[in-house]
Short mmCIF file of C-alpha atoms and ligand atoms in Angstrom, two decimals:
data_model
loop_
_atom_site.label_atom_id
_atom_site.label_comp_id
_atom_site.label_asym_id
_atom_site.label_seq_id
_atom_site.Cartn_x
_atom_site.Cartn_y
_atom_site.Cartn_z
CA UNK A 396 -24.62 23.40 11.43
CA UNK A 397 -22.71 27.06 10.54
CA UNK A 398 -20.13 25.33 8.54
CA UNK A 399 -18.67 28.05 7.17
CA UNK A 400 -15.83 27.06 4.68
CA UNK A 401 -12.13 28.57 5.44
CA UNK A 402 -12.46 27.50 8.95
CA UNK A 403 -9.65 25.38 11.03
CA UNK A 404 -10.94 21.25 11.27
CA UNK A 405 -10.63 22.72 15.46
CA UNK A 406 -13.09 25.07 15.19
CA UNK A 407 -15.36 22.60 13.07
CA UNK A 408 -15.21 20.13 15.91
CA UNK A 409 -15.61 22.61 18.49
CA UNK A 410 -18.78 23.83 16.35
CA UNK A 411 -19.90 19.97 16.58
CA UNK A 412 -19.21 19.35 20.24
CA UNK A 413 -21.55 21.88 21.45
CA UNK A 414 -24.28 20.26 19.20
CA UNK A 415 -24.37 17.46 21.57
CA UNK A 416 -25.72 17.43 24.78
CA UNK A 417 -23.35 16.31 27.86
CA UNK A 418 -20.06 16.37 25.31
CA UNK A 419 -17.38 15.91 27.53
CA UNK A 420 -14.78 16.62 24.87
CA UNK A 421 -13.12 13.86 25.07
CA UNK A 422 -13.82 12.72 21.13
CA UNK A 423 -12.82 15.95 19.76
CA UNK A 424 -9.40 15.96 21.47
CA UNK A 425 -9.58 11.73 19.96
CA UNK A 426 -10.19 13.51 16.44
CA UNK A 427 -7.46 16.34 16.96
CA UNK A 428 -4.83 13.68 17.74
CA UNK A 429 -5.87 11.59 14.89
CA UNK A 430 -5.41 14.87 12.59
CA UNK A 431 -2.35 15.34 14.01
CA UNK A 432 -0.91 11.97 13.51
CA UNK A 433 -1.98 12.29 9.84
CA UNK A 434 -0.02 15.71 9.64
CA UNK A 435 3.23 14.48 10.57
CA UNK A 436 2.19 11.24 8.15
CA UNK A 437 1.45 13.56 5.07
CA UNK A 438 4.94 15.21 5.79
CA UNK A 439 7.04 11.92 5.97
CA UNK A 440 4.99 10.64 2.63
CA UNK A 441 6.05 14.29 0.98
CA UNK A 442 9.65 14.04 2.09
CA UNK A 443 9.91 10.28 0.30
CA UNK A 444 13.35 9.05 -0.70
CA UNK A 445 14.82 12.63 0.55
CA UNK A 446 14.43 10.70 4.32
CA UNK A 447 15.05 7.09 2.80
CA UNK A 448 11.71 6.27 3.98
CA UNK A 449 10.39 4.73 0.60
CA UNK A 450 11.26 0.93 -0.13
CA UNK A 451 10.17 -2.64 1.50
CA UNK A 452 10.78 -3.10 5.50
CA UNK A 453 12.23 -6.51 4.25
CA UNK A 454 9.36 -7.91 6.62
CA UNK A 455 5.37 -9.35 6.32
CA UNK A 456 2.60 -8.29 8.25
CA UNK A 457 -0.67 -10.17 9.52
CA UNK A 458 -1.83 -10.32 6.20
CA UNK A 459 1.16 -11.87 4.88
CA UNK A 460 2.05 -8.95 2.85
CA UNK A 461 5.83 -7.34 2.83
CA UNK A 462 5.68 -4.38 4.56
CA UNK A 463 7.35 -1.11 3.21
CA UNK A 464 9.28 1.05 5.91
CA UNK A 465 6.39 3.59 5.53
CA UNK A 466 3.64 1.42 6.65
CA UNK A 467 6.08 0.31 9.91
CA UNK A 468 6.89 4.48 10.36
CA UNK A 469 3.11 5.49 10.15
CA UNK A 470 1.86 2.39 12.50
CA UNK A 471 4.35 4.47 14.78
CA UNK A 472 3.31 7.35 14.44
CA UNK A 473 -0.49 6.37 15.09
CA UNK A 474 0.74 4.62 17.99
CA UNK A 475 2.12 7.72 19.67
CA UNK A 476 -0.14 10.58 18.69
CA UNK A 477 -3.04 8.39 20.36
CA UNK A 478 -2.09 6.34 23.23
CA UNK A 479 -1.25 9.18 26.01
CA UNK A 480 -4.60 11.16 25.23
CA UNK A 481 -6.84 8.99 28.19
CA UNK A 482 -9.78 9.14 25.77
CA UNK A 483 -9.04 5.63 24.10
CA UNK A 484 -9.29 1.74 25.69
CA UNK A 485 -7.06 0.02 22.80
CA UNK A 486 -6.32 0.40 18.83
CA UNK A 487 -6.21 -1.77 16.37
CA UNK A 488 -4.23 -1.71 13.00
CA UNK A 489 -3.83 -3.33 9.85
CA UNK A 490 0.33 -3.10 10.48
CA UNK A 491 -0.45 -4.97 14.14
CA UNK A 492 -1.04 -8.74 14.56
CA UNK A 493 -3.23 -7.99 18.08
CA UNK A 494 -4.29 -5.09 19.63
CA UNK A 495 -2.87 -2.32 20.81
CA UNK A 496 -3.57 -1.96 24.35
CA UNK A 497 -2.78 1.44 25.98
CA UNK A 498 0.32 1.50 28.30
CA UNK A 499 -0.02 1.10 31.87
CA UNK A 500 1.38 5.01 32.85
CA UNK A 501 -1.27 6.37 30.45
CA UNK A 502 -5.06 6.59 31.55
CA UNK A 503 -7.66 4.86 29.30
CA UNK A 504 -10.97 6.11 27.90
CA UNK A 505 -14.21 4.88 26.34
CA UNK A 506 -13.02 4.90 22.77
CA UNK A 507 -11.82 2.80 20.65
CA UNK A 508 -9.76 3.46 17.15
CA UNK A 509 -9.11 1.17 14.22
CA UNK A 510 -6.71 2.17 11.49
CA UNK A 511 -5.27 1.46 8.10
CA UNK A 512 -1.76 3.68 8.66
CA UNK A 513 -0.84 3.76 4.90
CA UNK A 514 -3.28 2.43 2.59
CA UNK A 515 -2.20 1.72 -0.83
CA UNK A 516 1.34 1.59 0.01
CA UNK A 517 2.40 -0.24 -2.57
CA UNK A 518 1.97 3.09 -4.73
CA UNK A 519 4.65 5.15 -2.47
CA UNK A 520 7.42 3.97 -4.65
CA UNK A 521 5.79 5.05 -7.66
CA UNK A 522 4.79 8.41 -5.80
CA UNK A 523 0.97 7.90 -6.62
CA UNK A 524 -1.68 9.29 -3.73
CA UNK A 525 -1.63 7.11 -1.02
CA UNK A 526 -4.06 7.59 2.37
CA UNK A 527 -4.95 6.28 6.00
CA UNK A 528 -8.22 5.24 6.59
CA UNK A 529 -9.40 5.54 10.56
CA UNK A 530 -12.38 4.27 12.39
CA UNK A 531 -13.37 5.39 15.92
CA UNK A 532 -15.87 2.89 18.09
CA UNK A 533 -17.10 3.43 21.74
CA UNK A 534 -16.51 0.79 24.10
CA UNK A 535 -19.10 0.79 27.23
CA UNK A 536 -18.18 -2.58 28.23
CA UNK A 537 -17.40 -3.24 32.02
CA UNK A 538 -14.03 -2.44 33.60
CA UNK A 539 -11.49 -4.90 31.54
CA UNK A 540 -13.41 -5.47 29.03
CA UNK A 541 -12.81 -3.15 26.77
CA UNK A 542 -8.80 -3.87 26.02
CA UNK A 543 -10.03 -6.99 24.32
CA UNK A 544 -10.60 -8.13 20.85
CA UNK A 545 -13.78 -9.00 21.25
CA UNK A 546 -14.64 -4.79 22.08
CA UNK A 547 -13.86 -3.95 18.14
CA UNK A 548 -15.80 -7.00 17.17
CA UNK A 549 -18.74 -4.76 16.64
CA UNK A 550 -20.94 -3.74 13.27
CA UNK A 551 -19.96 -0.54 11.37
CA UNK A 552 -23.21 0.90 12.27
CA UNK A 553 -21.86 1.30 15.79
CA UNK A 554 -19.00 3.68 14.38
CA UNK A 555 -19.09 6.78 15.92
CA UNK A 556 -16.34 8.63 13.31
CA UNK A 557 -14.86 7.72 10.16
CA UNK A 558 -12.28 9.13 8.28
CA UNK A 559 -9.64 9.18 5.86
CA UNK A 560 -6.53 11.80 4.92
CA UNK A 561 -5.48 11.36 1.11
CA UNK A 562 -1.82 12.76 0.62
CA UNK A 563 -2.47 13.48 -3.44
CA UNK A 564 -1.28 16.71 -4.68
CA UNK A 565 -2.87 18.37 -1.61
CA UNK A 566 -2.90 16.47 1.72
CA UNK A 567 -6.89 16.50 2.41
CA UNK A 568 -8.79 14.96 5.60
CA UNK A 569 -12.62 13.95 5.12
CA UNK A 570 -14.76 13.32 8.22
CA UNK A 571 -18.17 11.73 9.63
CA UNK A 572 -19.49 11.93 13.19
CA UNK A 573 -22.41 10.93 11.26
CA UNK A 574 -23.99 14.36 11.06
CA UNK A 575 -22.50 14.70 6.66
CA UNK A 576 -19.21 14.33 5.61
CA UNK A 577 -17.38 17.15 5.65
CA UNK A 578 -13.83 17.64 3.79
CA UNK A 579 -10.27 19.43 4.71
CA UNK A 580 -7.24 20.75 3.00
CA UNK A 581 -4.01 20.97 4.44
CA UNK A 582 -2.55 24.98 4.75
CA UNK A 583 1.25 23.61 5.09
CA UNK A 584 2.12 27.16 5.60
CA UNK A 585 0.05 27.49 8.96
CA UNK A 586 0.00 23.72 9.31
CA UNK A 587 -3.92 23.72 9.97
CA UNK A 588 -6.88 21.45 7.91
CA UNK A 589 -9.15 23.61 6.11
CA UNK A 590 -12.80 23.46 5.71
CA UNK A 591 -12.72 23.14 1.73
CA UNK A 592 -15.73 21.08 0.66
CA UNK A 593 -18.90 21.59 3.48
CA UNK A 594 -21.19 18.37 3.57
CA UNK A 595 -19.77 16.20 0.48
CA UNK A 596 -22.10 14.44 -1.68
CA UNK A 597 -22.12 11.48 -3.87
CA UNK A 598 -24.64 11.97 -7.19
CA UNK A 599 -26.69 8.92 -7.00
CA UNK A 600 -25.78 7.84 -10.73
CA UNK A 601 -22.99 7.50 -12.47
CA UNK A 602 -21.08 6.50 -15.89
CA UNK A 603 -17.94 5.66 -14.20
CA UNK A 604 -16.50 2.32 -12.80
CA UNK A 605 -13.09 0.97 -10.77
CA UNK A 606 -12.18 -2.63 -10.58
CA UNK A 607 -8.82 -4.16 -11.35
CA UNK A 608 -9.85 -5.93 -14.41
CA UNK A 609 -7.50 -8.34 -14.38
CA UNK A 610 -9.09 -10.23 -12.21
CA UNK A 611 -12.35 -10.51 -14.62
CA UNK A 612 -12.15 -14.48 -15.12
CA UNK A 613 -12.49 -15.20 -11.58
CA UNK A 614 -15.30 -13.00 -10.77
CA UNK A 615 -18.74 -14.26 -9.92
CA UNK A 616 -21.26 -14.14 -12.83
CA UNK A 617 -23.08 -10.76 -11.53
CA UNK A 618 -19.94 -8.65 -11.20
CA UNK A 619 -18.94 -10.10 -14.79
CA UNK A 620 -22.29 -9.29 -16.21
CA UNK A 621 -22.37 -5.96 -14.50
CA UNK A 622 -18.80 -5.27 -15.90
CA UNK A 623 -19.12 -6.25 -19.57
CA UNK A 624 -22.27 -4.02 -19.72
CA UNK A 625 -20.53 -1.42 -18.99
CA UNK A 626 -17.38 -2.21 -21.35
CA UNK A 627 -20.72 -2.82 -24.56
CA UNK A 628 -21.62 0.99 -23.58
CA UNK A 629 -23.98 2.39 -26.24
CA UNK A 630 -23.92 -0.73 -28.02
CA UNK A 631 -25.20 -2.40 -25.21
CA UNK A 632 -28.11 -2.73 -22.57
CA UNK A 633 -26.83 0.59 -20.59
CA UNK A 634 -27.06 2.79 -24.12
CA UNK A 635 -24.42 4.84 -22.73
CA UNK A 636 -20.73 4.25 -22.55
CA UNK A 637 -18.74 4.06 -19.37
CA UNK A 638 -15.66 5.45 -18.48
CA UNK A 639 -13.15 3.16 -16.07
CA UNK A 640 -10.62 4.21 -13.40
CA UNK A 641 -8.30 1.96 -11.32
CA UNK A 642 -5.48 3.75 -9.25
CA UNK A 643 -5.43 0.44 -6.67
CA UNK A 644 -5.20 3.31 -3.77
CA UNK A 645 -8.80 2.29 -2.23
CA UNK A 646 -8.38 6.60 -0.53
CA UNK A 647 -8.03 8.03 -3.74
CA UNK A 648 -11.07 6.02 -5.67
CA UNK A 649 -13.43 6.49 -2.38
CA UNK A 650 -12.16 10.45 -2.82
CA UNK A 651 -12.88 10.38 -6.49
CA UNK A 652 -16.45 8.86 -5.79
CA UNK A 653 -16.90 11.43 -3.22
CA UNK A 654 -15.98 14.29 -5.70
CA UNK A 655 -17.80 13.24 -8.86
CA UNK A 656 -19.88 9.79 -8.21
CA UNK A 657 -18.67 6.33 -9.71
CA UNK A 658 -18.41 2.59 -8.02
CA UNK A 659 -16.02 0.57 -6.97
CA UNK A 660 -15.38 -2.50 -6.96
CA UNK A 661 -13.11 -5.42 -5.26
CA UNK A 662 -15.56 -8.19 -5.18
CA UNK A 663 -14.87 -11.78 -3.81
CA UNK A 664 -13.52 -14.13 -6.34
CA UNK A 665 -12.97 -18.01 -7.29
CA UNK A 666 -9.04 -17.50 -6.42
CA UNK A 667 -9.73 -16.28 -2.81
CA UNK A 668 -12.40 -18.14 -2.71
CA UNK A 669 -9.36 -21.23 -3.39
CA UNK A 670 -7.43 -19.53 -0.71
CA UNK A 671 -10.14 -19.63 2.04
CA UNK A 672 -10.72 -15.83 2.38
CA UNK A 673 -13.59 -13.47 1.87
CA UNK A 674 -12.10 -10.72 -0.39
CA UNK A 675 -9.07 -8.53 -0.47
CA UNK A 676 -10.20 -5.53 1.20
CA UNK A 677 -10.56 -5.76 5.35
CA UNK A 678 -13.94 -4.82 7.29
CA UNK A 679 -12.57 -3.09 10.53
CA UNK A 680 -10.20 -0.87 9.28
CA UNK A 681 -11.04 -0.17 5.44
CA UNK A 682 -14.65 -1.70 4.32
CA UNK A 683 -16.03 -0.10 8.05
CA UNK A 684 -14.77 3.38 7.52
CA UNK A 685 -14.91 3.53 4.09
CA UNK A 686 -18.86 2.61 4.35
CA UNK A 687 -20.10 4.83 7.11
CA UNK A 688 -18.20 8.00 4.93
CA UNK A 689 -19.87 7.12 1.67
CA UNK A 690 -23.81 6.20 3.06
CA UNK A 691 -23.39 9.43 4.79
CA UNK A 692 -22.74 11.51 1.89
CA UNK A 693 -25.67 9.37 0.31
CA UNK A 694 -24.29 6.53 -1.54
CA UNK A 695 -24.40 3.43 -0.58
CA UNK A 696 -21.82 -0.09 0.39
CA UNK A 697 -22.41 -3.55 -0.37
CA UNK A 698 -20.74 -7.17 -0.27
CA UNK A 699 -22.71 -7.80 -3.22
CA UNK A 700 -25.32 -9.87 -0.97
CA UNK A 701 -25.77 -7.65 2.48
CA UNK A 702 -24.93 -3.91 3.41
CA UNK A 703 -21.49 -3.65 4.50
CA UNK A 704 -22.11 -1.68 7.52
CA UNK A 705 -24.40 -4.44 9.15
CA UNK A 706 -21.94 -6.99 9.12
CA UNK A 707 -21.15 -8.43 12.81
CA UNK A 708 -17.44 -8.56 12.20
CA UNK A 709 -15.80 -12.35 13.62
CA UNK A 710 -12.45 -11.59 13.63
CA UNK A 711 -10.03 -7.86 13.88
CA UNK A 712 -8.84 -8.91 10.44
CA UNK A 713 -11.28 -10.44 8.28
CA UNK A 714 -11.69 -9.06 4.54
CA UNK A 715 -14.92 -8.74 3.01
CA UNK A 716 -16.12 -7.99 -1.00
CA UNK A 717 -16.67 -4.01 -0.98
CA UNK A 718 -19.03 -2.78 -3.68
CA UNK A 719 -19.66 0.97 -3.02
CA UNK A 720 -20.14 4.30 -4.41
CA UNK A 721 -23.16 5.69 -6.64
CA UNK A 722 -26.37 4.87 -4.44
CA UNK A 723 -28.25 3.75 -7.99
CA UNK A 724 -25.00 1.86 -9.70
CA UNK A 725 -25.19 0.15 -6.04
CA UNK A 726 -28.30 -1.21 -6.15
CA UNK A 727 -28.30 -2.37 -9.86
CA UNK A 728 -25.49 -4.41 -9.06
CA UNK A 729 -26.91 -5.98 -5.85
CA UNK A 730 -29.64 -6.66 -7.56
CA UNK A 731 -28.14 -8.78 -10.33
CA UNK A 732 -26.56 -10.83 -7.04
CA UNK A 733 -30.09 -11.39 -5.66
CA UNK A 734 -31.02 -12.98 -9.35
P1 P6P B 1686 -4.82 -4.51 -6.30
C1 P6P B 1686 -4.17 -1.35 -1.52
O1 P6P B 1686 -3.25 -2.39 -1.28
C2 P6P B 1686 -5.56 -1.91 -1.39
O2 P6P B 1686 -5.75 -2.44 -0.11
C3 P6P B 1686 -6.59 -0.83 -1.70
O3 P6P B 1686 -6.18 0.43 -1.31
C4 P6P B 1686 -6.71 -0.91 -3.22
O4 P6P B 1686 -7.99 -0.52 -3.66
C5 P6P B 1686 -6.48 -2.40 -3.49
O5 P6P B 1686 -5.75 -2.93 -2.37
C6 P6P B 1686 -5.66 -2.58 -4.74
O6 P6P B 1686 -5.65 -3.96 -5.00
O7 P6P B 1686 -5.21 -5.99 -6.38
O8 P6P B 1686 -5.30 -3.73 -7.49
O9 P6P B 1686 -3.37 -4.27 -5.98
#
C-alpha cells in the first residue's frame, strides 16, 4: 500500500478500492458517508452548550441508561448520512431499541453498519474526549433476509471495517478494512481527514493499565490478582511499577493503547453478575469494533476466557467483559483465568 501521509481519508480509500479485485465501490462511498456523519458529529460536540446541545434528553435508552440530547442528535445524524446511500440493508445502534431498517424510497445494499453514536457521553458535560465507535458487516443472505436481526447476529471476525472518530483536542478517525489500521486528523479549515499516523501499532508490552478501580471488590479473583500486581510494582512479582489511566471514554483509552500500548479493562463482575448481565461494555457495537481495530494493529481482545472477536453474538445488545490492548499484558491475564 503507497500510504503516503498528508493524503485526504478519499484518496486512501480510493488507493484501497483498487487493491481489490471486482470492487464495485460501493463500501468506500459506505466509509465516506460514515466520515461524513462523524464530521458534522465532531462539529456539534465542539459547539457544546453554545447550541444547548449538552445536558440529559430527560429519557432512557435500551440499556436503561438516561440519554443526553447528544446521544439522541448523533443517532440522527447517523441515521441520515447512511440510509439514502443504497449500499446498506439495515443499522443498528446502541441509541435504537431494534433495527434500523432502510426506508422504503431508498434502495438497499449488501452492507450492514452497527454503531455506538456517542460513546462516553456521560463525559460531554464535563467536556472530556468523547467518540463513536462503527462497525460495518456484509449481509449475503437471500432477498428479505437481510433487514433482520438475526443478519448482525454474526462473529466479529466477519467485520469487514471498523472504526472509531475521537473528538479530543483534534477530531481524529482510525480505520480497518483489515489490511492495518490506519489513522486521520481532521483539517477543519478544508474540512477533510488527514492521513496522520500510516499503519498504527500497538507495542506488545506494556507498564500501563485502565480499569475503574472502584469496582475492585467485585472482580473475579484473576482480574484482582492481575490488578494488585500491578499496584505492588517493584515490590512485587512484576519488579516494575505500573502506571494507571481511567478516562471512562472506552475511544480515548482504545486511542491511548493504540498510541503508546497499555490494557484495558472492564471485566465481568459479582454485581452484574447479581443483575443477570455479562459485563458493561456491548459486543456489536463497542467490544466488535473495538477488537478487530486493536488485533489488527497487533494486540490482542479477550473476555478473560475466549477471544472477543469469535464470539457468535445472541442478541443486537448483549455486553460482554472486554480485556484488550498490549498483545503480552493480554495473554498474562488470560492466562491467570485459565488457572
Ligand atoms: P464507568 C462509557 O459509558 C462506557 O461505555 C465506555 O466508553 C467506558 O469505558 C465505560 O463505559 C466507563 O464505565 O463504569 O467507568 O462509567
Amino acid at each position: 500500500m503507497n500510504m503516503k501521509p498528508g493524503q485526504t481519508i478519499t484518496h486512501f480509500l480510493i488507493e484501497e478500492q483498487r487493491q481489490i479485485k471486482g470492487a464495485t465501490g460501493e463500501f468506500s462511498e459506505l466509509v465516506s458517508d460514515v466520515v461524513t456523519a462523524c464530521k458534522v458529529i465532531s462539529n456539534l460536540v465542539n459547539k457544546g452548550e453554545l447550541i444547548g446541545v449538552l445536558g440529559s434528553a430527560g429519557s432512557e435508552n435500551v440499556q436503561g441508561e438516561t440519554q443526553k440530547k447528544l446521544d439522541i442528535l448523533t443517532n440522527e445524524v447517523f441515521i441520515e448520512a447512511n440510509e439514502w446511500s443504497g449500499n446498506l440493508a439495515a443499522m443498528a445502534s446502541e441509541e435504537m431499541d431494534d433495527i434500523y431498517m432502510i426506508p422504503k424510497q431508498y434502495p438497499r445494499g449488501k452492507y450492514l453498519l452497527t454503531f455506538d453514536p456517542l460513546d462516553g457521553s456521560s463525559n460531554t458535560d464535563v467536556n472530556v474526549s468523547v467518540g463513536t465507535i462503527f462497525s460495518i458487516l456484509r449481509c449475503d443472505g437471500e432477498e428479505g433476509t437481510c433487514d433482520k436481526e438475526g443478519a448482525f447476529l454474526q462473529p466479529g471476525t466477519k467485520q469487514v471495517a471498523a472504526g472509531y472518530a475521537l473528538y479530543g483536542p483534534s477530531t481524529m478517525l482510525v480505520l480497518t478494512t483489515g489490511h492495518g489500521v490506519n489513522g486521520f486528523t481532521l483539517d477543519m479549515n478544508i474540512g477533510e481527514f488527514i492521513l496522520t499516523h500510516p499503519n498504527m501499532q500497538i507495542p506488545e508490552d506494556t507498564r500501563e493499565f485502565a480499569v475503574n478501580m472502584s469496582n475492585m471488590r467485585h472482580w473475579e479473583k484473576p482480574v484482582q490478582r492481575y490488578v494488585e500486581e500491578c499496584l505492588a510494582g517493584k515490590t512485587g512479582s512484576r519488579g516494575e511499577d505500573f502506571n494507571m489511566r481511567w478516562i471512562a471514554s472506552m475511544v480515548a483509552e482504545v486511542h491511548r493503547i493504540l498510541t503508546r500500548g497499555g490494557i484495558f479493562m472492564y471485566p465481568i463482575d459479582q454485581k452484574m453478575k447479581d443483575n443477570g448481565t455479562e459485563g458493561k461494555l456491548r459486543l456489536l457495537y463497542e467490544a466488535n469494533p473495538m477488537s478487530m481495530i486493536v488485533e489488527q494493529a497487533g494486540g490482542a481482545s479477550s473476555t478473560g476466557y475466549e477471544r472477543i472477536m469469535d464470539l457468535k453474538p445472541k442478541s443486537l445488545h448483549q455486553r460482554v467483559p472486554v480485556i484488550l490492548g498490549s498483545k503480552n499484558e493480554v495473554e498474562r491475564l488470560v492466562s491467570y483465568h485459565a488457572e
